[in-house]
Amino acid sequence: MKKSILITIIAVFTISFAFAQKSVTNTTYSFPSKGDAIIKYSVPTANWNVTDENNLLSLTPKGSGETSRLITMIWASENPYAEDAMTVIVNDAFDVIETLLTDLTWQENMNTFENNGISFTALDGFGYYVNEDGSRDRMSASIMILIPDEINILTLLFFATDQAYDKWEKELLDIILSITPAK
């Protein structure tokens, strides 16, 4: 009898461990996927779609409905050697968000931190997405500047409904914090 209980306990732990491993399996990608990679990042592909086309990386949660209305985009400076490279990429990020959202409100202070050898500067805020029927949905928004090495400058921006952000915040943060220099 003790032997059957022990076997049952081992089986339960084995199945639980296998399920846990499957649910958190991440895939490591490089960006850009063509040419010289600048960064690497890890994504739980069971829950997220990854699209890397024309040097624009898009990450969206799988599913539909309000809890899936989140998009993250990353792109690199086209000319990181230019004197105004930082200004250009920051302006491009603001242009994208201002095209999609109205009545934007930004926090007064930027957040800066370093992770995995990458310098991050982030500005958080919120705005409203205007639907086809004229209704408005409040969306959180962030613009981050990433400096992974002495040359490259990347921007990461995301925006999401409150419901989507609440659901995906931890995994999104894990993806962002997984970013490392490719070299």
Short mmCIF file of N, CA and C in Angstrom, two decimals:
data_model
loop_
_atom_site.label_atom_id
_atom_site.label_comp_id
_atom_site.label_asym_id
_atom_site.label_seq_id
_atom_site.Cartn_x
_atom_site.Cartn_y
_atom_site.Cartn_z
N MET A 1 0.82 -1.19 0.00
CA MET A 1 0.00 0.00 0.00
C MET A 1 0.87 1.27 0.00
N LYS A 2 1.90 1.27 0.83
CA LYS A 2 2.80 2.42 0.87
C LYS A 2 3.45 2.63 -0.48
N LYS A 3 3.75 1.53 -1.14
CA LYS A 3 4.38 1.61 -2.44
C LYS A 3 3.45 2.27 -3.46
N SER A 4 2.16 1.96 -3.46
CA SER A 4 1.21 2.56 -4.40
C SER A 4 0.99 4.04 -4.10
N ILE A 5 1.00 4.41 -2.82
CA ILE A 5 0.87 5.83 -2.47
C ILE A 5 2.10 6.59 -2.95
N LEU A 6 3.27 6.03 -2.76
CA LEU A 6 4.50 6.65 -3.21
C LEU A 6 4.51 6.82 -4.73
N ILE A 7 4.08 5.80 -5.44
CA ILE A 7 4.02 5.86 -6.91
C ILE A 7 3.02 6.93 -7.34
N THR A 8 1.89 7.02 -6.66
CA THR A 8 0.88 8.04 -6.98
C THR A 8 1.45 9.44 -6.75
N ILE A 9 2.14 9.64 -5.64
CA ILE A 9 2.73 10.95 -5.34
C ILE A 9 3.76 11.31 -6.40
N ILE A 10 4.61 10.38 -6.76
CA ILE A 10 5.63 10.63 -7.79
C ILE A 10 4.96 10.96 -9.13
N ALA A 11 3.92 10.23 -9.47
CA ALA A 11 3.21 10.49 -10.73
C ALA A 11 2.59 11.89 -10.73
N VAL A 12 1.99 12.29 -9.62
CA VAL A 12 1.37 13.62 -9.54
C VAL A 12 2.45 14.70 -9.68
N PHE A 13 3.57 14.55 -8.99
CA PHE A 13 4.65 15.53 -9.11
C PHE A 13 5.22 15.56 -10.53
N THR A 14 5.37 14.42 -11.14
CA THR A 14 5.90 14.36 -12.51
C THR A 14 4.96 15.05 -13.48
N ILE A 15 3.68 14.78 -13.38
CA ILE A 15 2.69 15.40 -14.27
C ILE A 15 2.64 16.90 -14.01
N SER A 16 2.64 17.30 -12.73
CA SER A 16 2.62 18.73 -12.38
C SER A 16 3.85 19.43 -12.92
N PHE A 17 5.02 18.81 -12.76
CA PHE A 17 6.26 19.40 -13.24
C PHE A 17 6.25 19.52 -14.76
N ALA A 18 5.78 18.50 -15.44
CA ALA A 18 5.72 18.53 -16.91
C ALA A 18 4.77 19.62 -17.38
N PHE A 19 3.61 19.76 -16.71
CA PHE A 19 2.66 20.80 -17.07
C PHE A 19 3.25 22.18 -16.81
N ALA A 20 3.90 22.35 -15.67
CA ALA A 20 4.51 23.64 -15.34
C ALA A 20 5.59 23.99 -16.36
N GLN A 21 6.39 23.02 -16.75
CA GLN A 21 7.44 23.28 -17.73
C GLN A 21 6.83 23.67 -19.07
N LYS A 22 5.76 23.00 -19.45
CA LYS A 22 5.12 23.29 -20.73
C LYS A 22 4.50 24.69 -20.73
N SER A 23 3.90 25.09 -19.60
CA SER A 23 3.20 26.36 -19.56
C SER A 23 4.15 27.56 -19.53
N VAL A 24 5.40 27.37 -19.16
CA VAL A 24 6.33 28.49 -19.11
C VAL A 24 7.48 28.34 -20.09
N THR A 25 7.31 27.54 -21.11
CA THR A 25 8.36 27.36 -22.10
C THR A 25 8.54 28.65 -22.89
N ASN A 26 9.75 29.14 -22.90
CA ASN A 26 10.08 30.36 -23.63
C ASN A 26 10.93 30.03 -24.84
N THR A 27 10.81 30.86 -25.85
CA THR A 27 11.64 30.76 -27.04
C THR A 27 12.49 32.02 -27.10
N THR A 28 13.77 31.86 -27.39
CA THR A 28 14.66 33.00 -27.50
C THR A 28 14.77 33.41 -28.96
N TYR A 29 14.62 34.70 -29.19
CA TYR A 29 14.69 35.28 -30.53
C TYR A 29 15.79 36.34 -30.56
N SER A 30 16.18 36.71 -31.77
CA SER A 30 17.10 37.82 -31.98
C SER A 30 16.37 38.89 -32.77
N PHE A 31 16.74 40.13 -32.52
CA PHE A 31 16.19 41.25 -33.28
C PHE A 31 17.33 42.12 -33.75
N PRO A 32 17.31 42.52 -35.02
CA PRO A 32 16.40 42.04 -36.04
C PRO A 32 16.71 40.59 -36.41
N SER A 33 15.70 39.94 -36.94
CA SER A 33 15.87 38.52 -37.27
C SER A 33 16.71 38.33 -38.53
N LYS A 34 16.83 39.38 -39.34
CA LYS A 34 17.66 39.32 -40.54
C LYS A 34 18.80 40.30 -40.37
N GLY A 35 19.97 39.89 -40.76
CA GLY A 35 21.14 40.76 -40.61
C GLY A 35 21.77 40.60 -39.24
N ASP A 36 22.53 41.61 -38.85
CA ASP A 36 23.22 41.56 -37.56
C ASP A 36 22.24 41.82 -36.42
N ALA A 37 22.14 40.86 -35.52
CA ALA A 37 21.25 41.01 -34.38
C ALA A 37 21.79 42.05 -33.41
N ILE A 38 20.88 42.82 -32.83
CA ILE A 38 21.24 43.83 -31.84
C ILE A 38 20.93 43.33 -30.44
N ILE A 39 19.76 42.67 -30.29
CA ILE A 39 19.34 42.16 -28.99
C ILE A 39 18.80 40.75 -29.13
N LYS A 40 18.74 40.06 -28.00
CA LYS A 40 18.05 38.78 -27.87
C LYS A 40 16.99 38.96 -26.80
N TYR A 41 15.91 38.21 -26.92
CA TYR A 41 14.83 38.30 -25.95
C TYR A 41 14.11 36.96 -25.90
N SER A 42 13.41 36.74 -24.82
CA SER A 42 12.74 35.46 -24.59
C SER A 42 11.24 35.69 -24.44
N VAL A 43 10.44 34.85 -25.13
CA VAL A 43 8.99 35.02 -25.16
C VAL A 43 8.31 33.69 -24.85
N PRO A 44 7.30 33.69 -23.98
CA PRO A 44 6.49 32.49 -23.78
C PRO A 44 5.52 32.34 -24.96
N THR A 45 5.96 31.64 -25.99
CA THR A 45 5.23 31.60 -27.25
C THR A 45 3.88 30.88 -27.16
N ALA A 46 3.62 30.20 -26.07
CA ALA A 46 2.29 29.62 -25.91
C ALA A 46 1.25 30.73 -25.73
N ASN A 47 1.70 31.90 -25.25
CA ASN A 47 0.77 32.99 -24.96
C ASN A 47 0.94 34.22 -25.84
N TRP A 48 2.04 34.29 -26.60
CA TRP A 48 2.35 35.51 -27.34
C TRP A 48 2.66 35.22 -28.80
N ASN A 49 2.25 36.15 -29.66
CA ASN A 49 2.62 36.14 -31.07
C ASN A 49 3.82 37.05 -31.26
N VAL A 50 4.77 36.60 -32.07
CA VAL A 50 5.97 37.37 -32.36
C VAL A 50 6.03 37.59 -33.86
N THR A 51 6.13 38.86 -34.27
CA THR A 51 6.24 39.20 -35.69
C THR A 51 7.44 40.13 -35.85
N ASP A 52 8.36 39.76 -36.71
CA ASP A 52 9.55 40.58 -36.97
C ASP A 52 9.64 40.76 -38.48
N GLU A 53 9.10 41.86 -38.96
CA GLU A 53 9.10 42.15 -40.39
C GLU A 53 9.55 43.57 -40.61
N ASN A 54 10.35 43.78 -41.64
CA ASN A 54 10.80 45.12 -42.02
C ASN A 54 11.43 45.86 -40.85
N ASN A 55 12.21 45.13 -40.05
CA ASN A 55 12.91 45.70 -38.89
C ASN A 55 11.97 46.31 -37.85
N LEU A 56 10.75 45.78 -37.77
CA LEU A 56 9.79 46.16 -36.74
C LEU A 56 9.35 44.89 -36.03
N LEU A 57 9.62 44.82 -34.75
CA LEU A 57 9.23 43.67 -33.94
C LEU A 57 7.91 44.00 -33.27
N SER A 58 6.94 43.11 -33.39
CA SER A 58 5.64 43.27 -32.72
C SER A 58 5.38 42.06 -31.85
N LEU A 59 4.94 42.31 -30.64
CA LEU A 59 4.57 41.26 -29.70
C LEU A 59 3.14 41.52 -29.25
N THR A 60 2.29 40.52 -29.42
CA THR A 60 0.89 40.63 -29.00
C THR A 60 0.47 39.36 -28.29
N PRO A 61 -0.37 39.48 -27.28
CA PRO A 61 -0.85 38.27 -26.63
C PRO A 61 -1.82 37.52 -27.55
N LYS A 62 -1.82 36.21 -27.42
CA LYS A 62 -2.74 35.41 -28.20
C LYS A 62 -4.12 35.52 -27.58
N GLY A 63 -5.12 35.43 -28.41
CA GLY A 63 -6.49 35.48 -27.92
C GLY A 63 -7.25 36.60 -28.58
N SER A 64 -8.42 36.86 -28.04
CA SER A 64 -9.26 37.91 -28.57
C SER A 64 -9.99 38.58 -27.41
N GLY A 65 -10.63 39.68 -27.71
CA GLY A 65 -11.38 40.39 -26.68
C GLY A 65 -10.53 41.43 -25.98
N GLU A 66 -11.13 42.04 -24.97
CA GLU A 66 -10.49 43.15 -24.26
C GLU A 66 -9.15 42.78 -23.64
N THR A 67 -9.01 41.55 -23.16
CA THR A 67 -7.78 41.18 -22.48
C THR A 67 -6.62 40.93 -23.45
N SER A 68 -6.88 41.02 -24.74
CA SER A 68 -5.81 40.84 -25.72
C SER A 68 -5.47 42.13 -26.46
N ARG A 69 -6.03 43.23 -26.02
CA ARG A 69 -5.77 44.51 -26.70
C ARG A 69 -4.51 45.16 -26.14
N LEU A 70 -3.39 44.55 -26.47
CA LEU A 70 -2.06 45.02 -26.06
C LEU A 70 -1.12 44.77 -27.23
N ILE A 71 -0.30 45.75 -27.53
CA ILE A 71 0.73 45.56 -28.54
C ILE A 71 2.02 46.19 -28.05
N THR A 72 3.10 45.51 -28.31
CA THR A 72 4.43 46.01 -28.01
C THR A 72 5.20 46.04 -29.32
N MET A 73 5.87 47.15 -29.59
CA MET A 73 6.66 47.30 -30.80
C MET A 73 8.08 47.72 -30.44
N ILE A 74 9.03 47.18 -31.16
CA ILE A 74 10.44 47.54 -30.98
C ILE A 74 11.03 47.78 -32.36
N TRP A 75 11.78 48.87 -32.48
CA TRP A 75 12.55 49.09 -33.70
C TRP A 75 13.84 49.82 -33.34
N ALA A 76 14.78 49.73 -34.25
CA ALA A 76 16.11 50.33 -34.04
C ALA A 76 16.25 51.60 -34.85
N SER A 77 17.12 52.46 -34.40
CA SER A 77 17.45 53.67 -35.15
C SER A 77 17.99 53.26 -36.51
N GLU A 78 17.49 53.92 -37.55
CA GLU A 78 17.96 53.62 -38.90
C GLU A 78 19.38 54.12 -39.12
N ASN A 79 19.76 55.15 -38.40
CA ASN A 79 21.10 55.71 -38.53
C ASN A 79 21.62 56.07 -37.14
N PRO A 80 22.08 55.07 -36.38
CA PRO A 80 22.50 55.36 -35.00
C PRO A 80 23.74 56.25 -34.90
N TYR A 81 24.46 56.43 -36.01
CA TYR A 81 25.64 57.29 -36.00
C TYR A 81 25.29 58.77 -36.19
N ALA A 82 24.07 59.05 -36.58
CA ALA A 82 23.67 60.44 -36.81
C ALA A 82 23.66 61.21 -35.50
N GLU A 83 23.99 62.48 -35.60
CA GLU A 83 24.01 63.34 -34.42
C GLU A 83 22.65 63.41 -33.73
N ASP A 84 21.59 63.36 -34.52
CA ASP A 84 20.24 63.48 -33.97
C ASP A 84 19.52 62.14 -33.87
N ALA A 85 20.25 61.04 -33.83
CA ALA A 85 19.65 59.70 -33.82
C ALA A 85 18.67 59.53 -32.66
N MET A 86 19.06 59.98 -31.47
CA MET A 86 18.19 59.84 -30.30
C MET A 86 16.91 60.65 -30.48
N THR A 87 17.04 61.87 -30.94
CA THR A 87 15.86 62.73 -31.15
C THR A 87 14.92 62.11 -32.18
N VAL A 88 15.47 61.61 -33.27
CA VAL A 88 14.65 61.03 -34.34
C VAL A 88 13.87 59.82 -33.83
N ILE A 89 14.52 58.91 -33.12
CA ILE A 89 13.82 57.70 -32.68
C ILE A 89 12.78 58.02 -31.60
N VAL A 90 13.07 58.97 -30.74
CA VAL A 90 12.10 59.39 -29.72
C VAL A 90 10.89 60.03 -30.40
N ASN A 91 11.14 60.93 -31.36
CA ASN A 91 10.03 61.57 -32.07
C ASN A 91 9.20 60.55 -32.84
N ASP A 92 9.84 59.56 -33.45
CA ASP A 92 9.11 58.51 -34.16
C ASP A 92 8.18 57.76 -33.20
N ALA A 93 8.68 57.45 -32.01
CA ALA A 93 7.86 56.73 -31.02
C ALA A 93 6.64 57.56 -30.61
N PHE A 94 6.87 58.84 -30.32
CA PHE A 94 5.75 59.71 -29.96
C PHE A 94 4.77 59.85 -31.11
N ASP A 95 5.27 59.95 -32.33
CA ASP A 95 4.38 60.04 -33.51
C ASP A 95 3.48 58.83 -33.62
N VAL A 96 4.03 57.63 -33.39
CA VAL A 96 3.21 56.41 -33.48
C VAL A 96 2.10 56.45 -32.43
N ILE A 97 2.46 56.74 -31.20
CA ILE A 97 1.44 56.74 -30.13
C ILE A 97 0.43 57.86 -30.36
N GLU A 98 0.87 59.03 -30.77
CA GLU A 98 -0.05 60.14 -30.99
C GLU A 98 -0.96 59.91 -32.19
N THR A 99 -0.56 59.04 -33.11
CA THR A 99 -1.42 58.68 -34.23
C THR A 99 -2.54 57.74 -33.78
N LEU A 100 -2.26 56.90 -32.79
CA LEU A 100 -3.21 55.88 -32.36
C LEU A 100 -4.07 56.29 -31.17
N LEU A 101 -3.55 57.18 -30.32
CA LEU A 101 -4.27 57.57 -29.10
C LEU A 101 -4.48 59.07 -29.06
N THR A 102 -5.55 59.49 -28.39
CA THR A 102 -5.84 60.91 -28.20
C THR A 102 -5.76 61.26 -26.72
N ASP A 103 -5.74 62.54 -26.44
CA ASP A 103 -5.75 63.05 -25.07
C ASP A 103 -4.71 62.36 -24.19
N LEU A 104 -3.51 62.32 -24.69
CA LEU A 104 -2.42 61.66 -23.96
C LEU A 104 -2.00 62.48 -22.75
N THR A 105 -1.74 61.77 -21.66
CA THR A 105 -1.21 62.37 -20.45
C THR A 105 0.02 61.56 -20.06
N TRP A 106 1.15 62.24 -19.90
CA TRP A 106 2.40 61.55 -19.57
C TRP A 106 2.79 61.87 -18.13
N GLN A 107 3.44 60.93 -17.48
CA GLN A 107 3.98 61.19 -16.15
C GLN A 107 5.03 62.28 -16.25
N GLU A 108 5.24 62.97 -15.15
CA GLU A 108 6.21 64.06 -15.16
C GLU A 108 7.64 63.56 -15.22
N ASN A 109 7.91 62.44 -14.59
CA ASN A 109 9.28 61.94 -14.50
C ASN A 109 9.49 60.69 -15.34
N MET A 110 10.66 60.60 -15.93
CA MET A 110 11.05 59.39 -16.65
C MET A 110 11.71 58.43 -15.66
N ASN A 111 11.60 57.16 -15.94
CA ASN A 111 12.27 56.13 -15.15
C ASN A 111 13.50 55.67 -15.91
N THR A 112 14.60 55.53 -15.22
CA THR A 112 15.81 55.00 -15.85
C THR A 112 16.30 53.82 -15.01
N PHE A 113 16.76 52.80 -15.71
CA PHE A 113 17.32 51.64 -15.02
C PHE A 113 18.21 50.89 -16.00
N GLU A 114 19.00 50.00 -15.44
CA GLU A 114 19.85 49.15 -16.26
C GLU A 114 19.52 47.70 -15.95
N ASN A 115 19.48 46.89 -16.99
CA ASN A 115 19.19 45.47 -16.83
C ASN A 115 19.94 44.70 -17.92
N ASN A 116 20.64 43.66 -17.54
CA ASN A 116 21.40 42.83 -18.49
C ASN A 116 22.36 43.65 -19.34
N GLY A 117 22.90 44.72 -18.78
CA GLY A 117 23.85 45.54 -19.52
C GLY A 117 23.21 46.52 -20.49
N ILE A 118 21.90 46.66 -20.44
CA ILE A 118 21.17 47.58 -21.32
C ILE A 118 20.64 48.73 -20.48
N SER A 119 20.86 49.95 -20.96
CA SER A 119 20.29 51.13 -20.31
C SER A 119 18.89 51.36 -20.85
N PHE A 120 17.93 51.54 -19.94
CA PHE A 120 16.54 51.79 -20.29
C PHE A 120 16.14 53.17 -19.76
N THR A 121 15.42 53.92 -20.55
CA THR A 121 14.76 55.14 -20.10
C THR A 121 13.31 55.01 -20.53
N ALA A 122 12.38 55.18 -19.59
CA ALA A 122 10.97 54.93 -19.88
C ALA A 122 10.11 56.10 -19.44
N LEU A 123 9.08 56.35 -20.21
CA LEU A 123 8.06 57.34 -19.88
C LEU A 123 6.71 56.66 -20.01
N ASP A 124 5.93 56.72 -18.94
CA ASP A 124 4.62 56.07 -18.91
C ASP A 124 3.52 57.11 -18.95
N GLY A 125 2.39 56.69 -19.47
CA GLY A 125 1.24 57.58 -19.52
C GLY A 125 -0.01 56.82 -19.91
N PHE A 126 -1.01 57.56 -20.33
CA PHE A 126 -2.22 56.93 -20.84
C PHE A 126 -2.89 57.88 -21.82
N GLY A 127 -3.76 57.31 -22.63
CA GLY A 127 -4.52 58.07 -23.61
C GLY A 127 -5.77 57.28 -23.95
N TYR A 128 -6.43 57.70 -25.00
CA TYR A 128 -7.69 57.05 -25.38
C TYR A 128 -7.65 56.64 -26.84
N TYR A 129 -8.07 55.41 -27.07
CA TYR A 129 -8.22 54.90 -28.43
C TYR A 129 -9.67 55.15 -28.84
N VAL A 130 -9.86 55.77 -30.00
CA VAL A 130 -11.21 56.06 -30.48
C VAL A 130 -11.64 54.92 -31.40
N ASN A 131 -12.69 54.22 -31.00
CA ASN A 131 -13.23 53.10 -31.78
C ASN A 131 -14.04 53.62 -32.96
N GLU A 132 -14.36 52.72 -33.89
CA GLU A 132 -15.12 53.09 -35.09
C GLU A 132 -16.47 53.73 -34.75
N ASP A 133 -17.07 53.29 -33.63
CA ASP A 133 -18.38 53.84 -33.25
C ASP A 133 -18.27 55.15 -32.46
N GLY A 134 -17.04 55.65 -32.30
CA GLY A 134 -16.83 56.91 -31.60
C GLY A 134 -16.58 56.75 -30.10
N SER A 135 -16.80 55.56 -29.57
CA SER A 135 -16.52 55.34 -28.15
C SER A 135 -15.02 55.36 -27.92
N ARG A 136 -14.62 55.60 -26.70
CA ARG A 136 -13.20 55.73 -26.38
C ARG A 136 -12.81 54.71 -25.31
N ASP A 137 -11.67 54.08 -25.51
CA ASP A 137 -11.14 53.13 -24.54
C ASP A 137 -9.84 53.68 -23.97
N ARG A 138 -9.77 53.71 -22.65
CA ARG A 138 -8.55 54.18 -21.98
C ARG A 138 -7.45 53.14 -22.18
N MET A 139 -6.27 53.61 -22.54
CA MET A 139 -5.15 52.71 -22.75
C MET A 139 -3.90 53.25 -22.06
N SER A 140 -3.20 52.36 -21.38
CA SER A 140 -1.89 52.68 -20.83
C SER A 140 -0.90 52.71 -21.98
N ALA A 141 0.11 53.54 -21.86
CA ALA A 141 1.13 53.63 -22.91
C ALA A 141 2.49 53.84 -22.27
N SER A 142 3.51 53.29 -22.88
CA SER A 142 4.89 53.50 -22.45
C SER A 142 5.80 53.62 -23.66
N ILE A 143 6.77 54.49 -23.52
CA ILE A 143 7.84 54.60 -24.51
C ILE A 143 9.14 54.35 -23.75
N MET A 144 9.93 53.42 -24.26
CA MET A 144 11.22 53.13 -23.66
C MET A 144 12.31 53.29 -24.72
N ILE A 145 13.41 53.84 -24.29
CA ILE A 145 14.60 53.91 -25.13
C ILE A 145 15.58 52.91 -24.55
N LEU A 146 16.12 52.04 -25.40
CA LEU A 146 17.07 51.01 -24.99
C LEU A 146 18.40 51.28 -25.66
N ILE A 147 19.45 51.23 -24.88
CA ILE A 147 20.80 51.40 -25.43
C ILE A 147 21.57 50.13 -25.06
N PRO A 148 21.61 49.16 -26.01
CA PRO A 148 22.23 47.87 -25.70
C PRO A 148 23.75 47.83 -25.87
N ASP A 149 24.31 48.83 -26.55
CA ASP A 149 25.75 48.85 -26.79
C ASP A 149 26.17 50.28 -27.10
N GLU A 150 27.40 50.46 -27.54
CA GLU A 150 27.92 51.80 -27.81
C GLU A 150 27.36 52.43 -29.08
N ILE A 151 26.70 51.67 -29.91
CA ILE A 151 26.26 52.16 -31.21
C ILE A 151 24.74 52.26 -31.31
N ASN A 152 24.05 51.20 -31.00
CA ASN A 152 22.63 51.07 -31.32
C ASN A 152 21.70 51.74 -30.31
N ILE A 153 20.59 52.24 -30.84
CA ILE A 153 19.52 52.82 -30.04
C ILE A 153 18.22 52.17 -30.52
N LEU A 154 17.45 51.65 -29.59
CA LEU A 154 16.17 51.06 -29.93
C LEU A 154 15.07 51.76 -29.14
N THR A 155 13.88 51.69 -29.68
CA THR A 155 12.73 52.15 -28.92
C THR A 155 11.77 50.98 -28.76
N LEU A 156 11.17 50.94 -27.61
CA LEU A 156 10.13 49.95 -27.31
C LEU A 156 8.93 50.76 -26.88
N LEU A 157 7.80 50.51 -27.51
CA LEU A 157 6.59 51.15 -27.04
C LEU A 157 5.50 50.11 -26.93
N PHE A 158 4.65 50.34 -25.98
CA PHE A 158 3.48 49.48 -25.88
C PHE A 158 2.30 50.31 -25.43
N PHE A 159 1.15 49.81 -25.79
CA PHE A 159 -0.08 50.39 -25.27
C PHE A 159 -1.08 49.26 -25.13
N ALA A 160 -1.97 49.41 -24.13
CA ALA A 160 -2.89 48.34 -23.79
C ALA A 160 -4.08 48.89 -23.04
N THR A 161 -5.22 48.23 -23.22
CA THR A 161 -6.36 48.55 -22.37
C THR A 161 -6.01 48.15 -20.94
N ASP A 162 -6.72 48.72 -19.99
CA ASP A 162 -6.45 48.38 -18.60
C ASP A 162 -6.63 46.88 -18.34
N GLN A 163 -7.66 46.29 -18.94
CA GLN A 163 -7.89 44.84 -18.75
C GLN A 163 -6.74 44.02 -19.31
N ALA A 164 -6.26 44.38 -20.49
CA ALA A 164 -5.15 43.63 -21.09
C ALA A 164 -3.88 43.81 -20.28
N TYR A 165 -3.62 45.04 -19.84
CA TYR A 165 -2.42 45.29 -19.06
C TYR A 165 -2.46 44.52 -17.74
N ASP A 166 -3.61 44.51 -17.09
CA ASP A 166 -3.74 43.75 -15.83
C ASP A 166 -3.44 42.27 -16.05
N LYS A 167 -3.93 41.73 -17.16
CA LYS A 167 -3.74 40.30 -17.43
C LYS A 167 -2.30 39.96 -17.83
N TRP A 168 -1.66 40.81 -18.64
CA TRP A 168 -0.38 40.47 -19.25
C TRP A 168 0.82 41.20 -18.65
N GLU A 169 0.62 42.02 -17.65
CA GLU A 169 1.71 42.84 -17.10
C GLU A 169 2.94 42.02 -16.71
N LYS A 170 2.75 40.94 -15.97
CA LYS A 170 3.89 40.16 -15.50
C LYS A 170 4.66 39.55 -16.67
N GLU A 171 3.95 38.92 -17.62
CA GLU A 171 4.65 38.31 -18.76
C GLU A 171 5.31 39.37 -19.63
N LEU A 172 4.67 40.52 -19.81
CA LEU A 172 5.28 41.59 -20.60
C LEU A 172 6.56 42.07 -19.92
N LEU A 173 6.50 42.27 -18.62
CA LEU A 173 7.69 42.68 -17.89
C LEU A 173 8.79 41.63 -17.99
N ASP A 174 8.42 40.35 -17.89
CA ASP A 174 9.41 39.27 -18.04
C ASP A 174 10.07 39.32 -19.42
N ILE A 175 9.27 39.58 -20.46
CA ILE A 175 9.83 39.68 -21.82
C ILE A 175 10.79 40.85 -21.90
N ILE A 176 10.38 42.01 -21.39
CA ILE A 176 11.24 43.19 -21.45
C ILE A 176 12.53 42.95 -20.68
N LEU A 177 12.42 42.37 -19.49
CA LEU A 177 13.61 42.14 -18.67
C LEU A 177 14.48 41.00 -19.20
N SER A 178 13.97 40.23 -20.15
CA SER A 178 14.79 39.17 -20.76
C SER A 178 15.70 39.72 -21.86
N ILE A 179 15.49 40.95 -22.27
CA ILE A 179 16.28 41.52 -23.37
C ILE A 179 17.75 41.63 -22.95
N THR A 180 18.61 41.10 -23.81
CA THR A 180 20.05 41.18 -23.59
C THR A 180 20.73 41.63 -24.89
N PRO A 181 21.91 42.22 -24.78
CA PRO A 181 22.65 42.53 -26.02
C PRO A 181 22.95 41.25 -26.78
N ALA A 182 22.89 41.31 -28.10
CA ALA A 182 23.14 40.12 -28.92
C ALA A 182 24.61 39.75 -28.93
N LYS A 183 25.48 40.70 -28.66
CA LYS A 183 26.92 40.44 -28.72
C LYS A 183 27.53 40.42 -27.36
#
